[in-house]
Tab-separated table of C-alpha atoms in Angstrom:
chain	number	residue	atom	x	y	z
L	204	UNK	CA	194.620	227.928	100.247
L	205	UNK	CA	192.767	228.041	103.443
L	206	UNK	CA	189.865	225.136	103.374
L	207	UNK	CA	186.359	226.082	102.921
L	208	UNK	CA	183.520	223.920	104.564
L	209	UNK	CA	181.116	226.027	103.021
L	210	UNK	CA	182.503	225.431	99.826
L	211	UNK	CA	183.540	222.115	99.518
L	212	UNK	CA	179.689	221.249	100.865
L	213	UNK	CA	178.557	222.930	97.441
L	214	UNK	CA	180.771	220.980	95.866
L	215	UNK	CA	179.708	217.494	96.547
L	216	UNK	CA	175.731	218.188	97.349
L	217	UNK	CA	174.628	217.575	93.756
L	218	UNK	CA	176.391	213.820	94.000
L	219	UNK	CA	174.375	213.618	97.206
L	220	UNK	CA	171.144	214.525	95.680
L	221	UNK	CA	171.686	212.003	92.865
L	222	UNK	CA	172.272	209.385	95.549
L	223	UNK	CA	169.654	210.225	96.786
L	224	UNK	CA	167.363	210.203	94.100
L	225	UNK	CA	168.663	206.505	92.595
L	226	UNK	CA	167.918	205.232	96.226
L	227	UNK	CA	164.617	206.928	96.074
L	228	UNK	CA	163.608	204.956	92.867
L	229	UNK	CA	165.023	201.704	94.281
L	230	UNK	CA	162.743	201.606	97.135
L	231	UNK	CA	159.528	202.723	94.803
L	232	UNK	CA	160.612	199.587	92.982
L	233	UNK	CA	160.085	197.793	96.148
L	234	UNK	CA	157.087	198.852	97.779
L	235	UNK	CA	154.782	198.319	94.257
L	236	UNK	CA	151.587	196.902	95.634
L	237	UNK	CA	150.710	193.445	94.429
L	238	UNK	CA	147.841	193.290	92.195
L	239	UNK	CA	144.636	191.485	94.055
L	240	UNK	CA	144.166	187.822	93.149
L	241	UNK	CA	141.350	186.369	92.022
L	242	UNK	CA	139.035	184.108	94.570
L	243	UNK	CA	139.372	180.421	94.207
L	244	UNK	CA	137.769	177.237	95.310
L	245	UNK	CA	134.396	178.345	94.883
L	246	UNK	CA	131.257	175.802	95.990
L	247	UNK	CA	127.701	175.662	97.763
L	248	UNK	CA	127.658	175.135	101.335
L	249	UNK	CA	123.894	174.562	100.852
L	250	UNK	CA	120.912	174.825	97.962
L	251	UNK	CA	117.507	175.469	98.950
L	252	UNK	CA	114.356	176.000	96.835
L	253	UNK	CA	114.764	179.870	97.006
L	254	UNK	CA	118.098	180.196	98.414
L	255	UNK	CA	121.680	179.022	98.654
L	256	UNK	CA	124.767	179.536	100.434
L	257	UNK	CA	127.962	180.310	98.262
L	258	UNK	CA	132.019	180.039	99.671
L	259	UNK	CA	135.106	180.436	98.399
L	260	UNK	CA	138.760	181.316	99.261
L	261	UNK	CA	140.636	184.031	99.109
L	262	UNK	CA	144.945	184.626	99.776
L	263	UNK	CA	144.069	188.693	99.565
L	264	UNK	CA	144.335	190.517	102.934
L	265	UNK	CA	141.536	192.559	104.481
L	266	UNK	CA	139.959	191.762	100.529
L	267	UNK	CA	135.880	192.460	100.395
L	268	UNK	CA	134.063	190.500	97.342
L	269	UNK	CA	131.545	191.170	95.125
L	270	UNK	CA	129.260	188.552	94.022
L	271	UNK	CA	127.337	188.883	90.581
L	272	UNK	CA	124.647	186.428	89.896
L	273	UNK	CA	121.719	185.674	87.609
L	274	UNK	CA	119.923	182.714	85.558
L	275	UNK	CA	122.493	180.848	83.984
L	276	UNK	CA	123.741	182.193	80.220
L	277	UNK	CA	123.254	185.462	81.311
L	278	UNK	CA	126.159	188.547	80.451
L	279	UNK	CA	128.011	189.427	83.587
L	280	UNK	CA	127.434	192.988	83.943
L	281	UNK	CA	123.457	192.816	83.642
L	282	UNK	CA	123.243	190.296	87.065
L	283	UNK	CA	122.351	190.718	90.582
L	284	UNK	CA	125.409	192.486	92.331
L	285	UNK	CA	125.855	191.504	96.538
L	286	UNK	CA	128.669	192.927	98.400
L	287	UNK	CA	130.389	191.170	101.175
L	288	UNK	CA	133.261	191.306	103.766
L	289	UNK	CA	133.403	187.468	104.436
L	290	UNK	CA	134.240	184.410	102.106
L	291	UNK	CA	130.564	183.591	101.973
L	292	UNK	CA	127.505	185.081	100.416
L	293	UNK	CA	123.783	184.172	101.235
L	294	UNK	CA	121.485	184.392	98.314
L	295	UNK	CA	117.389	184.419	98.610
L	296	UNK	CA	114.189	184.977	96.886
L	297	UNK	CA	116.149	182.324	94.273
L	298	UNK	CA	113.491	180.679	92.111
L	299	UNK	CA	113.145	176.731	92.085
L	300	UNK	CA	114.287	174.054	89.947
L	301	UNK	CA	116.451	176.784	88.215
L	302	UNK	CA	120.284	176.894	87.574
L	303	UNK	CA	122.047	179.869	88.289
L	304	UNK	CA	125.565	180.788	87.426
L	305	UNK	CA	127.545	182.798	90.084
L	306	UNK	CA	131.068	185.252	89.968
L	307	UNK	CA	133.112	186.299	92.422
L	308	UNK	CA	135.244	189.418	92.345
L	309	UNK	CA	137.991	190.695	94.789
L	310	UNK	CA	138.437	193.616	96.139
L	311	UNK	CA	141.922	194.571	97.804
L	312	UNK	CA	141.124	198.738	97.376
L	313	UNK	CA	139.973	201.022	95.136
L	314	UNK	CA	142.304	200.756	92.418
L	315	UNK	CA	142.958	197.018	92.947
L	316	UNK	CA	140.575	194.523	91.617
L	317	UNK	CA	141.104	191.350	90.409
L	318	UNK	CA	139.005	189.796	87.155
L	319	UNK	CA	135.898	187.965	87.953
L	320	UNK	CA	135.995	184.178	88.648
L	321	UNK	CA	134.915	181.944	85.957
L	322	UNK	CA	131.266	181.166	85.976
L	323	UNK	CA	130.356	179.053	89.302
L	324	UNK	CA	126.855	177.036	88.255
L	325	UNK	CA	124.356	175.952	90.909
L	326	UNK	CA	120.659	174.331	90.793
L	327	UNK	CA	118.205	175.432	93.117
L	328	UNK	CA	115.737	172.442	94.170
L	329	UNK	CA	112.012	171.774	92.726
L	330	UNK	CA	109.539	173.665	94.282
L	331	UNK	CA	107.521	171.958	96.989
L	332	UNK	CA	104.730	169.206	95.909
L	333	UNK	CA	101.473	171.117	96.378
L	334	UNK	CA	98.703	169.216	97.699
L	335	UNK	CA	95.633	170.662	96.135
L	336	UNK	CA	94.071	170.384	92.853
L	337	UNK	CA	95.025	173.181	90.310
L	338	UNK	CA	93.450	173.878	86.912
L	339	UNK	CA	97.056	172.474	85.315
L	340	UNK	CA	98.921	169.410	86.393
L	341	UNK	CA	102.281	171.318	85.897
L	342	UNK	CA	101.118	173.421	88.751
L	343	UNK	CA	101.154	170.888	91.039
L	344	UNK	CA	105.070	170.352	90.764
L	345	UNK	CA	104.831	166.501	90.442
L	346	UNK	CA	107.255	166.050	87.858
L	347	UNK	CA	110.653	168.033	87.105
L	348	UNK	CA	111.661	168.967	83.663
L	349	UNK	CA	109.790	168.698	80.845
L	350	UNK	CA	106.170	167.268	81.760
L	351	UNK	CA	105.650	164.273	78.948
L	352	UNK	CA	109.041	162.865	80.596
L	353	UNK	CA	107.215	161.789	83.407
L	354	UNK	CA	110.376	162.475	85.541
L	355	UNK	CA	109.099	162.395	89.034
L	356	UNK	CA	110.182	165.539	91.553
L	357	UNK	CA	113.108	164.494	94.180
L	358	UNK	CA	109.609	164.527	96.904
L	359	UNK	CA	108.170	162.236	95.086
L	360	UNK	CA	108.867	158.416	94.885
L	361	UNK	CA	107.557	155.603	92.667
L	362	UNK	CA	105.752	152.623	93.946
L	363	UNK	CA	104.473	149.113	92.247
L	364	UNK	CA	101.787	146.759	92.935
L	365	UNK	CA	102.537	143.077	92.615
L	366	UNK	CA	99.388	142.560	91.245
L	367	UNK	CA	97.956	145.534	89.426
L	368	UNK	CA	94.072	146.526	87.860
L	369	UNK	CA	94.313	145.349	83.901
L	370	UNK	CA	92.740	148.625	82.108
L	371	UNK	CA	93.196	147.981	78.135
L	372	UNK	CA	96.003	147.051	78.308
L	373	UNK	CA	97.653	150.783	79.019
L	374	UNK	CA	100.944	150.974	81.581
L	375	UNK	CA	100.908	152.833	84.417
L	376	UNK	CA	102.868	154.804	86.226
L	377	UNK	CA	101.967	155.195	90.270
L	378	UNK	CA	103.673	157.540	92.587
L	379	UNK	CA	103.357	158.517	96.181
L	380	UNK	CA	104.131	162.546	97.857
L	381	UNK	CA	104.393	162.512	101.492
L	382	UNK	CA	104.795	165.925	103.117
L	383	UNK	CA	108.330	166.774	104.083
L	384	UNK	CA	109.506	165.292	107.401
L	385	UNK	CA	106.321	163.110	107.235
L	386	UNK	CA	105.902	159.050	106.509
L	387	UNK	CA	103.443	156.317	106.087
L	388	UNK	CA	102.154	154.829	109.433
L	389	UNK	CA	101.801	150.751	109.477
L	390	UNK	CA	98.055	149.458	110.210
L	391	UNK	CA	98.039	146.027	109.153
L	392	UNK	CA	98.333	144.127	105.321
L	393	UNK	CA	95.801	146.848	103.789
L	394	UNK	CA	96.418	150.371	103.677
L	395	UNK	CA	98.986	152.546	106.168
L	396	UNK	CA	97.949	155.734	107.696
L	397	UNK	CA	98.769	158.317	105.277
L	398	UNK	CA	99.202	161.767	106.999
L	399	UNK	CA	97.221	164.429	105.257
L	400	UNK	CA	98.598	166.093	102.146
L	401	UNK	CA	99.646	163.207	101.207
L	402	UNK	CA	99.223	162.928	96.964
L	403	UNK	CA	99.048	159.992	95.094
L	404	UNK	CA	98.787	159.928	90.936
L	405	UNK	CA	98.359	156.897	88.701
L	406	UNK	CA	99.462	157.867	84.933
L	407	UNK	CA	98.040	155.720	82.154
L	408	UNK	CA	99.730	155.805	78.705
L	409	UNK	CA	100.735	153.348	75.761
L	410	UNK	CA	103.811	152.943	73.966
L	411	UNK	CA	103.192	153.515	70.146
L	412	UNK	CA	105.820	150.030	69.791
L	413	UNK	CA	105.280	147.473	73.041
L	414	UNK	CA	108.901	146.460	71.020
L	415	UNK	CA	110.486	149.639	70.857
L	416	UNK	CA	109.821	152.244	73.833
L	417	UNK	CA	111.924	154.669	72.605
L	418	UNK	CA	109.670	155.248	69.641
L	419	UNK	CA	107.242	157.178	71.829
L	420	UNK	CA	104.217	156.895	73.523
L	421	UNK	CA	100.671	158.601	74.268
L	422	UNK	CA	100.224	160.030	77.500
L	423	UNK	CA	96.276	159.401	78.333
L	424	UNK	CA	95.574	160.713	81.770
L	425	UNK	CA	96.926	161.391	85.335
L	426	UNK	CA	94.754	160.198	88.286
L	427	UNK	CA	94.987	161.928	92.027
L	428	UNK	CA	93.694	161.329	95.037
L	429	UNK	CA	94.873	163.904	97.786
L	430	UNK	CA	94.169	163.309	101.291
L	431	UNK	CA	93.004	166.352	103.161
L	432	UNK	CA	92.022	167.456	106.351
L	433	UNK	CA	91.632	163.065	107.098
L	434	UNK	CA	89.851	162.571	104.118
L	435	UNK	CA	90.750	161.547	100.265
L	436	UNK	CA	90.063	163.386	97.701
L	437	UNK	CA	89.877	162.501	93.975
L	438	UNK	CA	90.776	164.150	90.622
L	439	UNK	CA	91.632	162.938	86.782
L	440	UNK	CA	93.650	165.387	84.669
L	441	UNK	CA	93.227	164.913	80.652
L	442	UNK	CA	96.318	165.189	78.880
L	443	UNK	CA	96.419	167.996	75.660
L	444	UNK	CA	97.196	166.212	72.928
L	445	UNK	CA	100.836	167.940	72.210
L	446	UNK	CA	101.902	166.179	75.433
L	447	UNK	CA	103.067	169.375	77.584
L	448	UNK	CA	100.499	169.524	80.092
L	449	UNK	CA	97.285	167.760	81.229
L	450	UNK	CA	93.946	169.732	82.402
L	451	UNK	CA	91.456	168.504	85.630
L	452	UNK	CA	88.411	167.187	84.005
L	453	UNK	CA	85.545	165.957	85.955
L	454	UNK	CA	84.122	164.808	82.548
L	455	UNK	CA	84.202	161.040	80.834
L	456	UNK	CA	85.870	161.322	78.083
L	457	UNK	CA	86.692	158.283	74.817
L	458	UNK	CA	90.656	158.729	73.592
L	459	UNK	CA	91.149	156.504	70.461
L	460	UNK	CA	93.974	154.872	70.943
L	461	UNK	CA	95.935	152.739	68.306
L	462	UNK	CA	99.372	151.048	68.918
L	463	UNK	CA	101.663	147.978	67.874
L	464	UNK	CA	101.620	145.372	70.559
L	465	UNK	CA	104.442	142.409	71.506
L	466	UNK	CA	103.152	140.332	68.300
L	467	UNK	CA	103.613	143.405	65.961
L	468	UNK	CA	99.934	143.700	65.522
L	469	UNK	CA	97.914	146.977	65.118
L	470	UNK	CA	95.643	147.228	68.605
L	471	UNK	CA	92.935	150.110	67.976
L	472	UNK	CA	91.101	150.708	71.567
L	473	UNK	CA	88.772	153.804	72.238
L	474	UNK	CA	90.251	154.411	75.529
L	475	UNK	CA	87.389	155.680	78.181
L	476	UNK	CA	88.860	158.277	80.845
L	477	UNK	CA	86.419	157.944	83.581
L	478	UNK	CA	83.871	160.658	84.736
L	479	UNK	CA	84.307	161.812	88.559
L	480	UNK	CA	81.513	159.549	89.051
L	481	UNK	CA	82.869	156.579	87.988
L	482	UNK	CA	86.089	157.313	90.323
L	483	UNK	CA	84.159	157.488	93.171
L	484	UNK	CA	81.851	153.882	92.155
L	485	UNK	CA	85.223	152.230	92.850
L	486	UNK	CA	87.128	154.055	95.254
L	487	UNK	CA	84.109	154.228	97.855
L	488	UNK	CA	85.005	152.686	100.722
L	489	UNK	CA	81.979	153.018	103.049
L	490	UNK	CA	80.606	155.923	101.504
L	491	UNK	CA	83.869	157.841	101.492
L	492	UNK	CA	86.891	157.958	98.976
L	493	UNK	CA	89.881	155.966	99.400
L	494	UNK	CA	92.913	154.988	97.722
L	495	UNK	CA	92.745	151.187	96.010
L	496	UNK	CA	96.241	150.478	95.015
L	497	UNK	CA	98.740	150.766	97.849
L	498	UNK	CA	97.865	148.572	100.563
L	499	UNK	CA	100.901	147.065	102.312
L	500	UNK	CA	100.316	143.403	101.192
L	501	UNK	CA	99.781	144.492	97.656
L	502	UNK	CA	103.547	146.668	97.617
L	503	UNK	CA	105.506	144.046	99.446
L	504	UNK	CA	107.286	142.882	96.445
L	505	UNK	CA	111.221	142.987	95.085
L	506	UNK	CA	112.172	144.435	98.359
L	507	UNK	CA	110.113	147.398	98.022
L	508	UNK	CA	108.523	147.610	101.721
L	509	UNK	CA	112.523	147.403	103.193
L	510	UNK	CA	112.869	150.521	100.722
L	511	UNK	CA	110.445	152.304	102.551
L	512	UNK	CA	111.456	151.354	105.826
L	513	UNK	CA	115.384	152.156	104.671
L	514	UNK	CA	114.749	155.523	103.315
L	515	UNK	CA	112.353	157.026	105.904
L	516	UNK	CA	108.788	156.741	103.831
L	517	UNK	CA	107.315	153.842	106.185
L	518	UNK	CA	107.379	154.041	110.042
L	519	UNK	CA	105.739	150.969	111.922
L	520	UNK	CA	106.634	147.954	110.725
L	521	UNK	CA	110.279	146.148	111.406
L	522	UNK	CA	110.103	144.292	108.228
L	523	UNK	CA	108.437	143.493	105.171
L	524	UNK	CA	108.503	140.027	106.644
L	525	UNK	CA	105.876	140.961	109.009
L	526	UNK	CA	103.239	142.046	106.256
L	527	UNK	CA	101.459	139.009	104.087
L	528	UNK	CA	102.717	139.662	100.549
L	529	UNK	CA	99.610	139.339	98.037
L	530	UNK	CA	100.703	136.869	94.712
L	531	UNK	CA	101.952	138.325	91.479
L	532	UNK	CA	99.122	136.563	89.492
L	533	UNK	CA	101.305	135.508	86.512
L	534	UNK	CA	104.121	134.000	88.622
L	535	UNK	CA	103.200	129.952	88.339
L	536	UNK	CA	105.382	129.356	91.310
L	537	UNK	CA	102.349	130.447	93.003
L	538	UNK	CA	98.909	127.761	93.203
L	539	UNK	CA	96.365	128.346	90.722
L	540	UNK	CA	93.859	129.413	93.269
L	541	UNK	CA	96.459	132.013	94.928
L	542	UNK	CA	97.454	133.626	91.461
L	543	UNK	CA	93.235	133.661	91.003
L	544	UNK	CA	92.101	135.118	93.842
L	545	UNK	CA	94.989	137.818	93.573
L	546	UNK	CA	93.703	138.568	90.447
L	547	UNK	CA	90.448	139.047	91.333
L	548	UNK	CA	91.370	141.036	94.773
L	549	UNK	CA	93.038	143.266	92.694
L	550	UNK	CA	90.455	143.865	89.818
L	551	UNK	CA	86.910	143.426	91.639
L	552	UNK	CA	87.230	143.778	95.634
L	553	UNK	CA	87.269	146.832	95.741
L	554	UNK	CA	83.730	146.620	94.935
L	555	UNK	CA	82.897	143.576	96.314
L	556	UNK	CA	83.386	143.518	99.601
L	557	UNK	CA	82.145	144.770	102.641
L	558	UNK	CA	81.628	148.362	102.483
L	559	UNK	CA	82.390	148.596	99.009
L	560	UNK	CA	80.078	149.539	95.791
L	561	UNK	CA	78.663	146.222	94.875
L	562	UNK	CA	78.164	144.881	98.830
L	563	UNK	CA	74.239	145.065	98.292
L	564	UNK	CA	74.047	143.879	94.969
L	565	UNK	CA	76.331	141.017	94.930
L	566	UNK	CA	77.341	137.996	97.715
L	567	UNK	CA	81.281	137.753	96.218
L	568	UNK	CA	83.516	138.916	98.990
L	569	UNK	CA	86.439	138.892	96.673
L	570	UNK	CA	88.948	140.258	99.142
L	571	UNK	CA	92.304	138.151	99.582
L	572	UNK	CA	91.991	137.245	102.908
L	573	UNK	CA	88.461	136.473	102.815
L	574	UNK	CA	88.050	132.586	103.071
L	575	UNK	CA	86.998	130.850	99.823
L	576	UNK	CA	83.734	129.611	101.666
L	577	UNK	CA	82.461	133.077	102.635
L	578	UNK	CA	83.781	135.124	99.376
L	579	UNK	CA	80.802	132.689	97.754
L	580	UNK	CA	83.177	131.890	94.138
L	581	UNK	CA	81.930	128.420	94.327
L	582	UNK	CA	78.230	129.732	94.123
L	583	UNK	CA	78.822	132.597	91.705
L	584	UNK	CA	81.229	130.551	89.680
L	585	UNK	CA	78.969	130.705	86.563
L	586	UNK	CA	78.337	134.628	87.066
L	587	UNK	CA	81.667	135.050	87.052
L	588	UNK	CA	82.521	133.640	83.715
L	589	UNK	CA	79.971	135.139	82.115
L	590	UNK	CA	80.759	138.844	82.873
L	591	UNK	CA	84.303	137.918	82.672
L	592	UNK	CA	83.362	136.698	79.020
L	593	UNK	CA	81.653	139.770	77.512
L	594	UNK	CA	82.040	143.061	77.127
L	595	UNK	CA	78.836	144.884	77.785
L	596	UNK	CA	78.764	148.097	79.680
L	597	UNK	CA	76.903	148.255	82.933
L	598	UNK	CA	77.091	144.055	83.028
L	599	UNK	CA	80.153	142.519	82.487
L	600	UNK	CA	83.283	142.631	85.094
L	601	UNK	CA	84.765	144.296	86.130
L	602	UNK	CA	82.226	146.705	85.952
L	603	UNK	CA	84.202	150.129	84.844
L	604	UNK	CA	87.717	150.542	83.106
L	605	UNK	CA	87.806	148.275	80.841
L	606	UNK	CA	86.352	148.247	77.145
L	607	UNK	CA	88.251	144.757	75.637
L	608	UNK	CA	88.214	141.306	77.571
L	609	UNK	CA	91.773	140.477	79.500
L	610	UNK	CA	92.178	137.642	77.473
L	611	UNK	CA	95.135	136.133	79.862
L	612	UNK	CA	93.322	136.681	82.959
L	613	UNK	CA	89.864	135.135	81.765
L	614	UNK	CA	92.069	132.067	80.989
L	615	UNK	CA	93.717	132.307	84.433
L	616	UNK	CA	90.318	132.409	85.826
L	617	UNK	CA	88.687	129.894	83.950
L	618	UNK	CA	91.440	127.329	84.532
L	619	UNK	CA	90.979	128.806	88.244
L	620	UNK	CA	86.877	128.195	87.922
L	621	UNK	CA	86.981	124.613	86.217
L	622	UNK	CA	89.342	123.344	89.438
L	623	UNK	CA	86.123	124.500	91.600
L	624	UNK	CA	84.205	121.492	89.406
């Protein structure tokens, strides 16, 4: 039989089409496109008030993302969706002081997505302190967190006084808000230059147990002074009696107080929250408002001036060395008559002195560094007792704050007053 070529091709072309075919399916096998894996490594690159910047990685090529965000709990799908063809996202018009949680979802095409990254949480910063006096003191973003905490805001740092004012008895807590990028400017031992907007507050409260702190306490009022455009100005904010907020009151009001002190006895007080008035009869300085508390001899303490200087709130002075640190009045390492007049600097010179309140009504010049022969004690010695002795409103000293006698710092002064015989 004569060969065919025709024929025999017939033959054997449905084996080659099978061939074919199995090869065909082999290399489908091989090209299957990967599925698109899921970011990793997520973090903050930086966290504003309102904004923040978000990274991650990615081993996807030529992948785009999309970021989902909202307040944190809330159900992915109901976010904020961003889109973005980098491993960053930047995120603004955030709200401060909250936490956010954050996803991140690949993209490698249409039909290739990977899941979403497990939650990613972030905390925007406290809003700013504001340097004006609002109706609330929560508005004025002084404290983080819940307000009856106390918990000061990262701008805001806490300061102490050696010596500090006796008012009933009541603890305080002071703290100091400079402006960002600003600081305190050294002067000399009394008070630094403050740059404007600077806000002070003194809180007064008691603890219901002087044993026990944890059992609570009553929050009484919050005292400001703000300095604006070069000058101070004062406010006193009332606190509600549920604790969550306090309201400015120009008003004097009487808060009965009652509480267990160190001995375990029952201390009832009607606590009197001076009137705007008032504020101004001690913190007039010259006819014009001024802080009383943090003067640079009066803070220089435990190290606390070399805080300043450390972390960038005091500009000026080398060292707390430099500054004349006032006594701590109930450390006896300390003379009598330093621990005395202390305690008097600190409760009555800011009246008497030059300048102050009581400079036409009274010779004491009860300032620290006044010499004992000028700040007349010797001469006023019996005066002294006597207000110290009594409490009679208008008359006895010091002359506002106080509605019980300090019955350790009469006896420090009395001790102080019977060394003068």
């Amino acid at each position: 039989m004569l060969y065919n070529p025709v024929l025999e091709m017939k033959k054997i072309l449905p084996c080659v089409l099978f061939v074919l075919a199995l090869f065909s399916c082999k290399n489908d096998d091989e090209i299957t496109v990967p599925a698109c894996s899921e970011a990793t490594n997520v973090q903050s690159q930086s966290i504003g008030i309102d904004q923040a910047v978000i990274s991650w990685s990615d081993s996807n090529t030529d992948a785009t993302f999309t970021v989902e965000y909202g307040p944190s709990g809330f159900i992915p799908g109901n976010g904020t969706l961003r889109d973005t063809n980098t491993n960053e996202v930047s995120l603004s018009g955030l709200d401060g002081n909250t936490t956010y949680d954050l996803y991140v979802q690949s993209n490698c095409s249409f039909d290739n997505i990977s899941s979403q990254t497990p939650a990613f949480s972030f905390t925007t910063l406290p809003e700013l302190v504001v340097p004006q006096f609002s109706t609330n003191l929560s508005d004025m973003n002084i404290y983080v967190g819940d307000l009856d905490e106390l918990n000061p805001s990262p701008y805001v740092f806490e300061y102490n006084l050696a010596t500090s004012l006796f008012t009933d008895y009541g603890l305080k807590q002071r703290l100091l808000a400079l402006p960002p990028g600003e600081k305190m400017n050294f002067v000399d031992a009394d008070l630094p230059n403050f740059p404007d907007n600077t806000v002070i507050t003194k809180t007064f409260y008691y603890n219901f147990d002087e044993n026990d702190p944890a059992a609570g306490r009553q929050i009484i009022e919050t005292r400001v002074i703000i300095k604006m455009n070069g000058e101070w100005e004062l406010g006193t904010y009332h606190w509600n009696a549920e604790q969550t907020d306090a309201v400015l009151n120009p008003e004097s009001v009487t808060v009965p107080i009652s509480y267990s002190n160190q001995e375990g006895e029952t201390v009832n007080i009607n606590y009197i929250i001076p009137g705007a008035a008032d504020c101004f009869t001690c913190h007039n300085i010259n006819g014009a408002e001024s802080p009383i508390g943090p003067k640079m001899r009066t803070m220089n303490f435990n190290g606390q001036l070399n805080h300043f200087i450390n972390t960038g709130y005091l500009d000026g002075l080398p060292d707390e060395s430099f500054v004349a640190a006032l006594p701590e009045w109930e450390d006896e390492t300390y003379s009598l008559e330093e621990r005395a007049r202390a305690y008097l600097d600190v409760n009555c010179a800011h009246c008497h002195r030059e300048g102050g309140y009581c400079e036409d009504q009274s010779t004491l010049r009860l300032l620290y560094e006044t010499s004992f022969d000028d700040s007349n004690i010797f001469a006023r010695r019996f005066s002294i007792r006597a207000r110290m002795q009594t409490v009679n409103p208008g008359w006895s000293m010091p002359l506002l704050g106080t509605t019980v006698i300090h019955a350790e710092g009469l006896e420090l002064i009395e001790a102080y007053l019977d060394s003068l015989e």
